[in-house]
CSV table of C-alpha atoms in Angstrom, one decimal:
chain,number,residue,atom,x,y,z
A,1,UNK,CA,152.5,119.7,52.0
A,2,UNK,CA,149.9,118.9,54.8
A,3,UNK,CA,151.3,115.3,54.4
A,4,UNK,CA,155.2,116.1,55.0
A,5,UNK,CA,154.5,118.3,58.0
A,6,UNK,CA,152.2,115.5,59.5
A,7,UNK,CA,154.8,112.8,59.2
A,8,UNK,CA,157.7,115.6,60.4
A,9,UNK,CA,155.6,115.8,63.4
A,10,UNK,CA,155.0,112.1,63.6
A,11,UNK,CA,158.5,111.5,63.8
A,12,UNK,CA,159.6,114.5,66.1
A,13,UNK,CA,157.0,113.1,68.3
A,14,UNK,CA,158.5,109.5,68.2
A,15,UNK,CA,161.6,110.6,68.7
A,16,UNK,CA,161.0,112.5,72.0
A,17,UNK,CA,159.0,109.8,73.0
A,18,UNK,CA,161.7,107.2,72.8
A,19,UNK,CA,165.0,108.7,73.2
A,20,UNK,CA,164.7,109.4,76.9
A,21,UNK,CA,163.5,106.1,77.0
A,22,UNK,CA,166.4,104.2,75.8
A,23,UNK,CA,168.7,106.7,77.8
A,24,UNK,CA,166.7,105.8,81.0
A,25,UNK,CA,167.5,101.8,80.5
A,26,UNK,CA,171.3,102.2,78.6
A,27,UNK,CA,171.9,104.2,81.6
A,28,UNK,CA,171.1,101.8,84.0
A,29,UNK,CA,172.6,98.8,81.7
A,30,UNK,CA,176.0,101.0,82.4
A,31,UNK,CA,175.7,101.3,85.8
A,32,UNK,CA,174.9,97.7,86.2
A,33,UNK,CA,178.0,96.4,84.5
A,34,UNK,CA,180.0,98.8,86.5
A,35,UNK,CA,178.5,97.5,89.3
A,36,UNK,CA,178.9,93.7,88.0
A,37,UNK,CA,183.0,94.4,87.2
A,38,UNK,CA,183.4,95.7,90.7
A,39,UNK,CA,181.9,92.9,92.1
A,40,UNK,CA,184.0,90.5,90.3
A,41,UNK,CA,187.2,92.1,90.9
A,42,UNK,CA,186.3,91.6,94.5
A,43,UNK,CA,185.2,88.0,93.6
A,44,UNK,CA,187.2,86.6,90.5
A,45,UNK,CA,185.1,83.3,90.7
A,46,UNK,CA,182.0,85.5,89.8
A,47,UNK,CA,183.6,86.1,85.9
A,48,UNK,CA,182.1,84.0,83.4
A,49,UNK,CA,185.0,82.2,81.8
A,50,UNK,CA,183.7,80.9,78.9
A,51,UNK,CA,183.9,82.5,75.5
A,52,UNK,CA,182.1,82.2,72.6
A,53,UNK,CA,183.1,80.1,69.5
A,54,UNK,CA,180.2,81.8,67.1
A,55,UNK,CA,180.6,85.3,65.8
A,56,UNK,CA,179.2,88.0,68.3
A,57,UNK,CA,178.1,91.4,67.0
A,58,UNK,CA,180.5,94.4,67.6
A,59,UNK,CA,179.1,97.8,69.5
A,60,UNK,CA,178.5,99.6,66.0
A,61,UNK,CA,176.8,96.3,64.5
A,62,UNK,CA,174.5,96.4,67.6
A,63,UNK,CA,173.8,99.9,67.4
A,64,UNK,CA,173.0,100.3,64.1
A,65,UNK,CA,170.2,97.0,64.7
A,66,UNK,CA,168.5,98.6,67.3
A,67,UNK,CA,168.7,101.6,65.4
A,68,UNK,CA,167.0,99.5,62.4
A,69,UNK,CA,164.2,98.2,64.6
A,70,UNK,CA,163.1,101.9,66.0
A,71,UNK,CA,163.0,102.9,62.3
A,72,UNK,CA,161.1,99.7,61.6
A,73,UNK,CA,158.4,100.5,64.3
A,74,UNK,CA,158.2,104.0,63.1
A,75,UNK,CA,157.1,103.1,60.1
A,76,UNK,CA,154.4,100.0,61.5
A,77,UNK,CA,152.7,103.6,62.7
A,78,UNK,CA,153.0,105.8,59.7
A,79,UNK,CA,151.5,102.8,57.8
A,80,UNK,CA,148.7,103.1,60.5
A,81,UNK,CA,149.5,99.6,61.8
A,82,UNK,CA,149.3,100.6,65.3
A,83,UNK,CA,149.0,103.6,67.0
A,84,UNK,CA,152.1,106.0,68.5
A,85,UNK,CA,153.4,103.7,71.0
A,86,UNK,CA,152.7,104.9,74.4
A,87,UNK,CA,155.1,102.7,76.7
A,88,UNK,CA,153.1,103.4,80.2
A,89,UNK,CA,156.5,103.1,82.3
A,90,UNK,CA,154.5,104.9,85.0
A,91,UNK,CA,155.2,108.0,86.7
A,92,UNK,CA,158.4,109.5,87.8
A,93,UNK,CA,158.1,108.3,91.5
A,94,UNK,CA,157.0,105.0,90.5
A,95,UNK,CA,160.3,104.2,88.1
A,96,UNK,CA,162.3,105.9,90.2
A,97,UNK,CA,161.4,103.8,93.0
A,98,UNK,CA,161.4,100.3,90.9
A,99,UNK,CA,164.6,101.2,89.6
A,100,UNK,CA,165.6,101.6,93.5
A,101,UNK,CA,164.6,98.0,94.1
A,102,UNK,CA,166.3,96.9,90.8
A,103,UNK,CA,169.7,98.2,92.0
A,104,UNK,CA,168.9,97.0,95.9
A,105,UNK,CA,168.1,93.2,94.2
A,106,UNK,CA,171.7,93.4,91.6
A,107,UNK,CA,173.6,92.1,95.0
A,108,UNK,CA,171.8,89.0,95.3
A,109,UNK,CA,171.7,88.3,91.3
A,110,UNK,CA,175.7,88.4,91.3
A,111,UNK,CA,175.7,86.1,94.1
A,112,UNK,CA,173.5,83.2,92.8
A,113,UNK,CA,175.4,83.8,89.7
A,114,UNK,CA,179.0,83.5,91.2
A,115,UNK,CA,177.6,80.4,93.2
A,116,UNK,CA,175.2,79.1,90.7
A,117,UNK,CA,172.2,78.9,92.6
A,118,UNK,CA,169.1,79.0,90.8
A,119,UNK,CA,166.6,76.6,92.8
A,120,UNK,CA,165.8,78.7,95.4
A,121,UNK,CA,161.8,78.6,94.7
A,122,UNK,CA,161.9,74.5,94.7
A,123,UNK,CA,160.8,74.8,98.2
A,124,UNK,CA,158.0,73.0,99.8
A,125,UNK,CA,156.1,76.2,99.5
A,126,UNK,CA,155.7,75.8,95.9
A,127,UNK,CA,156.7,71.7,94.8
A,128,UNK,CA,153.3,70.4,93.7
A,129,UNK,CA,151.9,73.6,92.7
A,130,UNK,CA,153.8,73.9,89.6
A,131,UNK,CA,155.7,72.4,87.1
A,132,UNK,CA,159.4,71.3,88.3
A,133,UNK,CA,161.0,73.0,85.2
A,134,UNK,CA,158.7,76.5,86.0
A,135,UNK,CA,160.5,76.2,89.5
A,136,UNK,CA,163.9,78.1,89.3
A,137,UNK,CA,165.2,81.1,89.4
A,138,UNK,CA,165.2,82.3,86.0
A,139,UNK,CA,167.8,85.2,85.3
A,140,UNK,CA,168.8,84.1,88.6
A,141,UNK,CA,166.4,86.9,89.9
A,142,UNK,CA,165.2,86.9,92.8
A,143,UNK,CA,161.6,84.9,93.8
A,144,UNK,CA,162.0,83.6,90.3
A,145,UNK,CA,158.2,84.3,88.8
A,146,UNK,CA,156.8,83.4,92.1
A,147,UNK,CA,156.7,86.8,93.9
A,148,UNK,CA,155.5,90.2,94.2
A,149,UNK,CA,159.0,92.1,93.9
A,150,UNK,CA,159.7,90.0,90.7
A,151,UNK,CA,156.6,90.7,89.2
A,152,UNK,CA,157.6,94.7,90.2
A,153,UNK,CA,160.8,95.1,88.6
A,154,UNK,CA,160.9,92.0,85.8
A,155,UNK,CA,159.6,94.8,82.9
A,156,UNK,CA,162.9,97.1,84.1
A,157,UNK,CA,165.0,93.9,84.2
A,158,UNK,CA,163.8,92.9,80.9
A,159,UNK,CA,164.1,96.9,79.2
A,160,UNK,CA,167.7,96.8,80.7
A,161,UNK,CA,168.5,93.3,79.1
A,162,UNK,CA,167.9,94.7,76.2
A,163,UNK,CA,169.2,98.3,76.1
A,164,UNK,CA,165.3,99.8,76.1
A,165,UNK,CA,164.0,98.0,72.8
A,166,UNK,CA,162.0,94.8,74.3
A,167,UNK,CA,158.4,96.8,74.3
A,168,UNK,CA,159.5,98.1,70.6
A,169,UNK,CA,160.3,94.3,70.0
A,170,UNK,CA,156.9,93.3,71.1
A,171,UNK,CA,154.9,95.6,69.2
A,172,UNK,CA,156.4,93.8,65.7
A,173,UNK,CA,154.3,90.8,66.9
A,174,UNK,CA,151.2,93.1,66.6
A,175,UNK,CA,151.9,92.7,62.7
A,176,UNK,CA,150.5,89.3,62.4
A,177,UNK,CA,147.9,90.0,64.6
A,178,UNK,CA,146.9,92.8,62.3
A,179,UNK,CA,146.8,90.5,59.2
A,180,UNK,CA,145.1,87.9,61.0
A,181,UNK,CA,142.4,90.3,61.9
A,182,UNK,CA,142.2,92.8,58.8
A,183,UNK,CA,138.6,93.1,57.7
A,184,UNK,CA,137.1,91.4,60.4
A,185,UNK,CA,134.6,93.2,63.1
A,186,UNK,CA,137.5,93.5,66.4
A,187,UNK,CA,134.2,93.5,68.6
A,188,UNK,CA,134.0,89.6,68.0
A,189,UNK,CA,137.3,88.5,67.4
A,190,UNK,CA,139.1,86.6,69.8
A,191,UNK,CA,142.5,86.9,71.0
A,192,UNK,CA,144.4,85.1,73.7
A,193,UNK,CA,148.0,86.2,74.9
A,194,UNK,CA,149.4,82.8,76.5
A,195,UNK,CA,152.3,83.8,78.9
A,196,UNK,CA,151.0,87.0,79.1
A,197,UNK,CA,153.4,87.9,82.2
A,198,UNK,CA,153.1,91.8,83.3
A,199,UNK,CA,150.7,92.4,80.2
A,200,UNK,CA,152.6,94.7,78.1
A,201,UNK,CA,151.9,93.1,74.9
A,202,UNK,CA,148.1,92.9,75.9
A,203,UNK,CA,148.4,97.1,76.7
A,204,UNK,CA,149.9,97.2,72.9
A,205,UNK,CA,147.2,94.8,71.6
A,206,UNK,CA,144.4,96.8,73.2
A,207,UNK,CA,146.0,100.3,71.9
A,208,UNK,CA,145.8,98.6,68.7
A,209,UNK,CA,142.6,96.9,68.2
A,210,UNK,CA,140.2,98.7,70.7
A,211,UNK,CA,137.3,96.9,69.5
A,212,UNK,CA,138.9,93.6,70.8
A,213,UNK,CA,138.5,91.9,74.3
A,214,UNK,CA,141.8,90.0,75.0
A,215,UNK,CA,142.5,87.4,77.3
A,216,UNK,CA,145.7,86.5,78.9
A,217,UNK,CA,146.9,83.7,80.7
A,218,UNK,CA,150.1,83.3,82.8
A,219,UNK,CA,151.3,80.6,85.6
A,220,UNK,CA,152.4,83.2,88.3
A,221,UNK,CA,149.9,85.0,90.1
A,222,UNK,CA,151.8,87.6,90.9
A,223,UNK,CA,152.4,88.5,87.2
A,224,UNK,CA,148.8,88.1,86.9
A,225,UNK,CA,148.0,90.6,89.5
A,226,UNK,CA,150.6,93.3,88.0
A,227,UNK,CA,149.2,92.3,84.7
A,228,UNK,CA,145.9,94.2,86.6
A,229,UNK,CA,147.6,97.0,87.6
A,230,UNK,CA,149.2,97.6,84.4
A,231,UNK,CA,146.0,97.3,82.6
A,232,UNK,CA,143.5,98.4,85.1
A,233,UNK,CA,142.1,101.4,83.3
A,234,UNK,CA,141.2,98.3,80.4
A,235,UNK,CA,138.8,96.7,81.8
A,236,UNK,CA,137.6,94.8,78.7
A,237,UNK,CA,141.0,92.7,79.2
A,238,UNK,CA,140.5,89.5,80.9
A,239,UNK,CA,143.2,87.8,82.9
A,240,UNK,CA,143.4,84.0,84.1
A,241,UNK,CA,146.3,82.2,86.1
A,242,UNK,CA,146.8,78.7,84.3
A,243,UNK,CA,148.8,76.4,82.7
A,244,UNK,CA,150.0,76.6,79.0
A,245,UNK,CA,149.6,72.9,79.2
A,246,UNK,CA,146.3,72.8,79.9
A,247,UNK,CA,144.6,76.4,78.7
A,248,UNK,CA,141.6,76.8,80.2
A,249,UNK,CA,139.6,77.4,76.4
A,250,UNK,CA,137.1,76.1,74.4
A,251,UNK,CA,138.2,73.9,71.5
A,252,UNK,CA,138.2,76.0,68.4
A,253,UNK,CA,137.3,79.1,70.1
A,254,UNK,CA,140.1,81.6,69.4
A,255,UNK,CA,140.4,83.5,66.3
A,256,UNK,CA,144.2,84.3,67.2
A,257,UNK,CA,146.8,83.3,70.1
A,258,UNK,CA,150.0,84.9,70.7
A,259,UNK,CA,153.1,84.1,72.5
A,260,UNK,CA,155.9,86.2,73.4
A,261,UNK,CA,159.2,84.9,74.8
A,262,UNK,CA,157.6,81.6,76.4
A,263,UNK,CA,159.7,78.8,74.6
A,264,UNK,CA,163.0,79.3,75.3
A,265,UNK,CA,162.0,78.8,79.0
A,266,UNK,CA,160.5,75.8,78.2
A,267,UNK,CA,162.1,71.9,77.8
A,268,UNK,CA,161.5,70.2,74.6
A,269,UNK,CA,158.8,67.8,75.9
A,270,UNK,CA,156.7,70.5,76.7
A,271,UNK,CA,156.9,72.8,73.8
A,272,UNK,CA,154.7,70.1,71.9
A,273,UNK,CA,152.6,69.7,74.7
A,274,UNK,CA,151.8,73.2,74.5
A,275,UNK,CA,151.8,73.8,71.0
A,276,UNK,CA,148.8,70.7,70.8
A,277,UNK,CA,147.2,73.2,73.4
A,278,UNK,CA,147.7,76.1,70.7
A,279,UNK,CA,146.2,73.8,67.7
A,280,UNK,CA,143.1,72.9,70.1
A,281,UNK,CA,141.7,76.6,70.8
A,282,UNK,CA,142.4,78.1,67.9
A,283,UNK,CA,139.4,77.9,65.5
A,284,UNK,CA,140.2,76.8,61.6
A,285,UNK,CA,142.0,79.2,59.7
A,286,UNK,CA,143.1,80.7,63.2
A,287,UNK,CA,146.5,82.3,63.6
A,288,UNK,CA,149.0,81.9,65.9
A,289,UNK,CA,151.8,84.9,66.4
A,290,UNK,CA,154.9,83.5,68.1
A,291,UNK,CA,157.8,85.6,69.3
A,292,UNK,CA,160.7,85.0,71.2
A,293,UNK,CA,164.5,84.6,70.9
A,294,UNK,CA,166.5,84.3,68.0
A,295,UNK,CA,167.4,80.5,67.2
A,296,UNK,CA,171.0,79.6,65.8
A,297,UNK,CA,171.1,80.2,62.4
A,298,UNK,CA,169.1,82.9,62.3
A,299,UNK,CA,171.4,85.9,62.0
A,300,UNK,CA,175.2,84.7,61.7
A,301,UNK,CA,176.4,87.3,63.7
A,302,UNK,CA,174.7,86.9,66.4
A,303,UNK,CA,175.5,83.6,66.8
A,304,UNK,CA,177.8,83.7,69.5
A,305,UNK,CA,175.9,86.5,71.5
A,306,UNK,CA,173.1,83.2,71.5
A,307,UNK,CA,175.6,80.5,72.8
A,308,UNK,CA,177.0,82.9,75.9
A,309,UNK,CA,173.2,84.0,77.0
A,310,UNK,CA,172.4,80.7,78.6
A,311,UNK,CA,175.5,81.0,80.8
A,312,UNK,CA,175.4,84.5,81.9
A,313,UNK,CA,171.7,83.9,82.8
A,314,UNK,CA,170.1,80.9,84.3
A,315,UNK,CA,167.9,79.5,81.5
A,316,UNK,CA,168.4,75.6,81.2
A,317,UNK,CA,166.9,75.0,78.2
A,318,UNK,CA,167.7,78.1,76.0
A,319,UNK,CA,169.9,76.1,73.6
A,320,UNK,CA,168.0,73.7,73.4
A,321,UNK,CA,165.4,76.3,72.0
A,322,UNK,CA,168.3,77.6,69.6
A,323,UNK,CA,168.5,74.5,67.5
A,324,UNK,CA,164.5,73.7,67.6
A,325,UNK,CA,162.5,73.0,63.9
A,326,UNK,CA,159.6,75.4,65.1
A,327,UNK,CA,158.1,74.7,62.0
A,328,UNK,CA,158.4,70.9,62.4
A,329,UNK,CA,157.5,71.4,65.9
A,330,UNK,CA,154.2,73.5,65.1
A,331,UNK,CA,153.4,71.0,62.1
A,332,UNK,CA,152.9,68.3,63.9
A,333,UNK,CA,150.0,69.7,65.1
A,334,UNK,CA,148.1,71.4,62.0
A,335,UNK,CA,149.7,74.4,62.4
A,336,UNK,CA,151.0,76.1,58.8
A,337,UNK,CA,153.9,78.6,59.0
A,338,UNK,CA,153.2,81.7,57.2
A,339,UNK,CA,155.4,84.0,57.8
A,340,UNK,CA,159.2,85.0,59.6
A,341,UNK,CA,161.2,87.3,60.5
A,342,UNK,CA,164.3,88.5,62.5
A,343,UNK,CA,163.9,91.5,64.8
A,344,UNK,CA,166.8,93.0,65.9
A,345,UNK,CA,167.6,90.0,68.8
A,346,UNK,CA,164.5,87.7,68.8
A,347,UNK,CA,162.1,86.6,65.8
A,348,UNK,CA,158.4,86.8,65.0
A,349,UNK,CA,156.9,84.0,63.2
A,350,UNK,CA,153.1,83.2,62.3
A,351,UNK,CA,151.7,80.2,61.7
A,352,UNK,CA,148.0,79.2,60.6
A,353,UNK,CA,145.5,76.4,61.8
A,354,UNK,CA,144.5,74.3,58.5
């Protein structure tokens, strides 16, 4: 009986946990398409005029998938997988006032979108520093991942994108990790988050496994440094600025590596550069825990919902990403796939280091 009431509780707790969560970013999703549709009825030019030839999920379909994946990460924690999730959105004052500067930076967004400008941060300020490709203006928001007000607001951008499940999404990653690391001593396992951006999935790693000291690694300094705020009070986390193409790790040094929502922002040249990069640090029999967009194919239904995101949003080589052999791709450099699977709109797969 002691059993039924503890996972009654467990639930009841989950549940008033996450529902005013997901009502905090649906409501802002709604006002920012109200805000989009007035915008475009003042500028018709700004409608995206393309439609989708693939299927595209109706509302029900959508709800009852995000619906799916809050059951499924309810029942990661009763299994014990991970802990109660504990989002960290920050204080009252502190989302109210990001979601201030998310509304205050919508204006702009519509604009580069109506007049497709996304190259704003090629500028001499920042050619030479990075990559061509990493210099645009991804989402068309502003700074691209080169300032401090897009490192701010990009976790509320992101949670609004997709309707309040994208930290829920992150934490089915954490099963791979959990089966790479099952029976081992955390305290000297290894574990490095490449494009670790803000560091949510580190918080959820480190809420997981608190014997482990993580490392992530992201190009944008500012990420990095709201990375440090977001995981200040975990200070066994360690953070580095670099380059996916060039990780700054030993050879054979990492026991797991994880990814979340890098590739699709990457062109096809440099996926295999990076995934040589993956197969170099990890040690033999290491594990590497990918996650990031659904790829064509994947879930029918969604199919169409894939082949409109690259035009509502500025990401050049998203389709390219949708029709990618990740397991060719990863192959080629030693790496075995292990496992997949579909999570509500992006995948997890794992792959291992022969």
């Amino acid at each position: 009986m002691a059993t039924v009431i503890e996972r009654i509780g467990l639930r009841a707790g989950y549940g008033l946990r996450q529902a005013p969560r997901l009502a905090w970013y649906v409501a802002h999703g709604y006002a920012m398409g109200r805000l989009r549709r007035m915008a475009e009825e003042k500028n018709p030019d700004a409608r995206l005029t393309r439609s989708p030839t693939q299927p595209t999920p109706d509302r029900d379909r959508l709800w009852r998938d995000l619906g799916a994946l809050f059951m499924r990460d309810l029942a990661n924690v009763e299994a014990g997988i991970y802990p109660m999730p504990n989002d960290h959105d920050g204080p009252l004052p502190d989302r109210i006032d990001r979601s201030r500067a998310f509304f205050l930076d919508l204006p702009e967004i519509f604009t580069r979108r109506r007049e497709g400008a996304h190259q704003e941060v090629f500028n001499e300020e920042f050619q030479g520093r990075f990559p061509r490709y990493y210099l645009q203006n991804f989402h068309y928001q502003s700074g691209g991942y080169l300032s401090d007000d897009s490192a701010r607001i990009y976790d509320l951008q992101v949670e609004v994108l997709f309707n309040g499940t994208a930290n829920a999404m992150r934490r089915q990653a954490l099963l791979p990790v959990y089966e790479a690391l099952k029976g081992r001593d955390q305290r000297r396992g290894t574990l490095t988050d490449v494009a670790c951006g803000t560091g949510r999935f580190l918080r959820a790693v480190t809420d997981a496994f608190p014997g482990l000291r993580p490392t992530g690694i992201d190009l944008s300094e500012p990420y990095i440094e709201e990375a440090r705020h977001h995981l200040r009070r975990r200070g066994r986390t360690r953070l580095m600025v670099a380059n996916a193409e060039a990780l700054p790790l030993a050879d054979e040094s990492q026991d797991v590596v994880t990814t979340i929502f890098l590739y699709h922002e990457l062109p096809p040249k440099v996926r295999r550069i990076v995934a040589g990069e993956f197969a170099r640090v990890l040690k033999p029999g290491g594990t590497l825990v990918f996650m990031d967009s659904l790829q064509a194919g994947d879930v029918p239904d969604y199919d169409g919902l894939l082949e409109m995101f690259p035009h509502g949003f500025h990401e050049p080589f998203y389709e390219s990403y949708t029709r990618e052999d990740l397991p060719a791709l990863f192959g080629e450099v030693g790496l075995e796939p292990v496992s997949s699977d579909s999570v509500f709109v992006s995948k997890v797969m794992a792959f291992r280091k022969a």
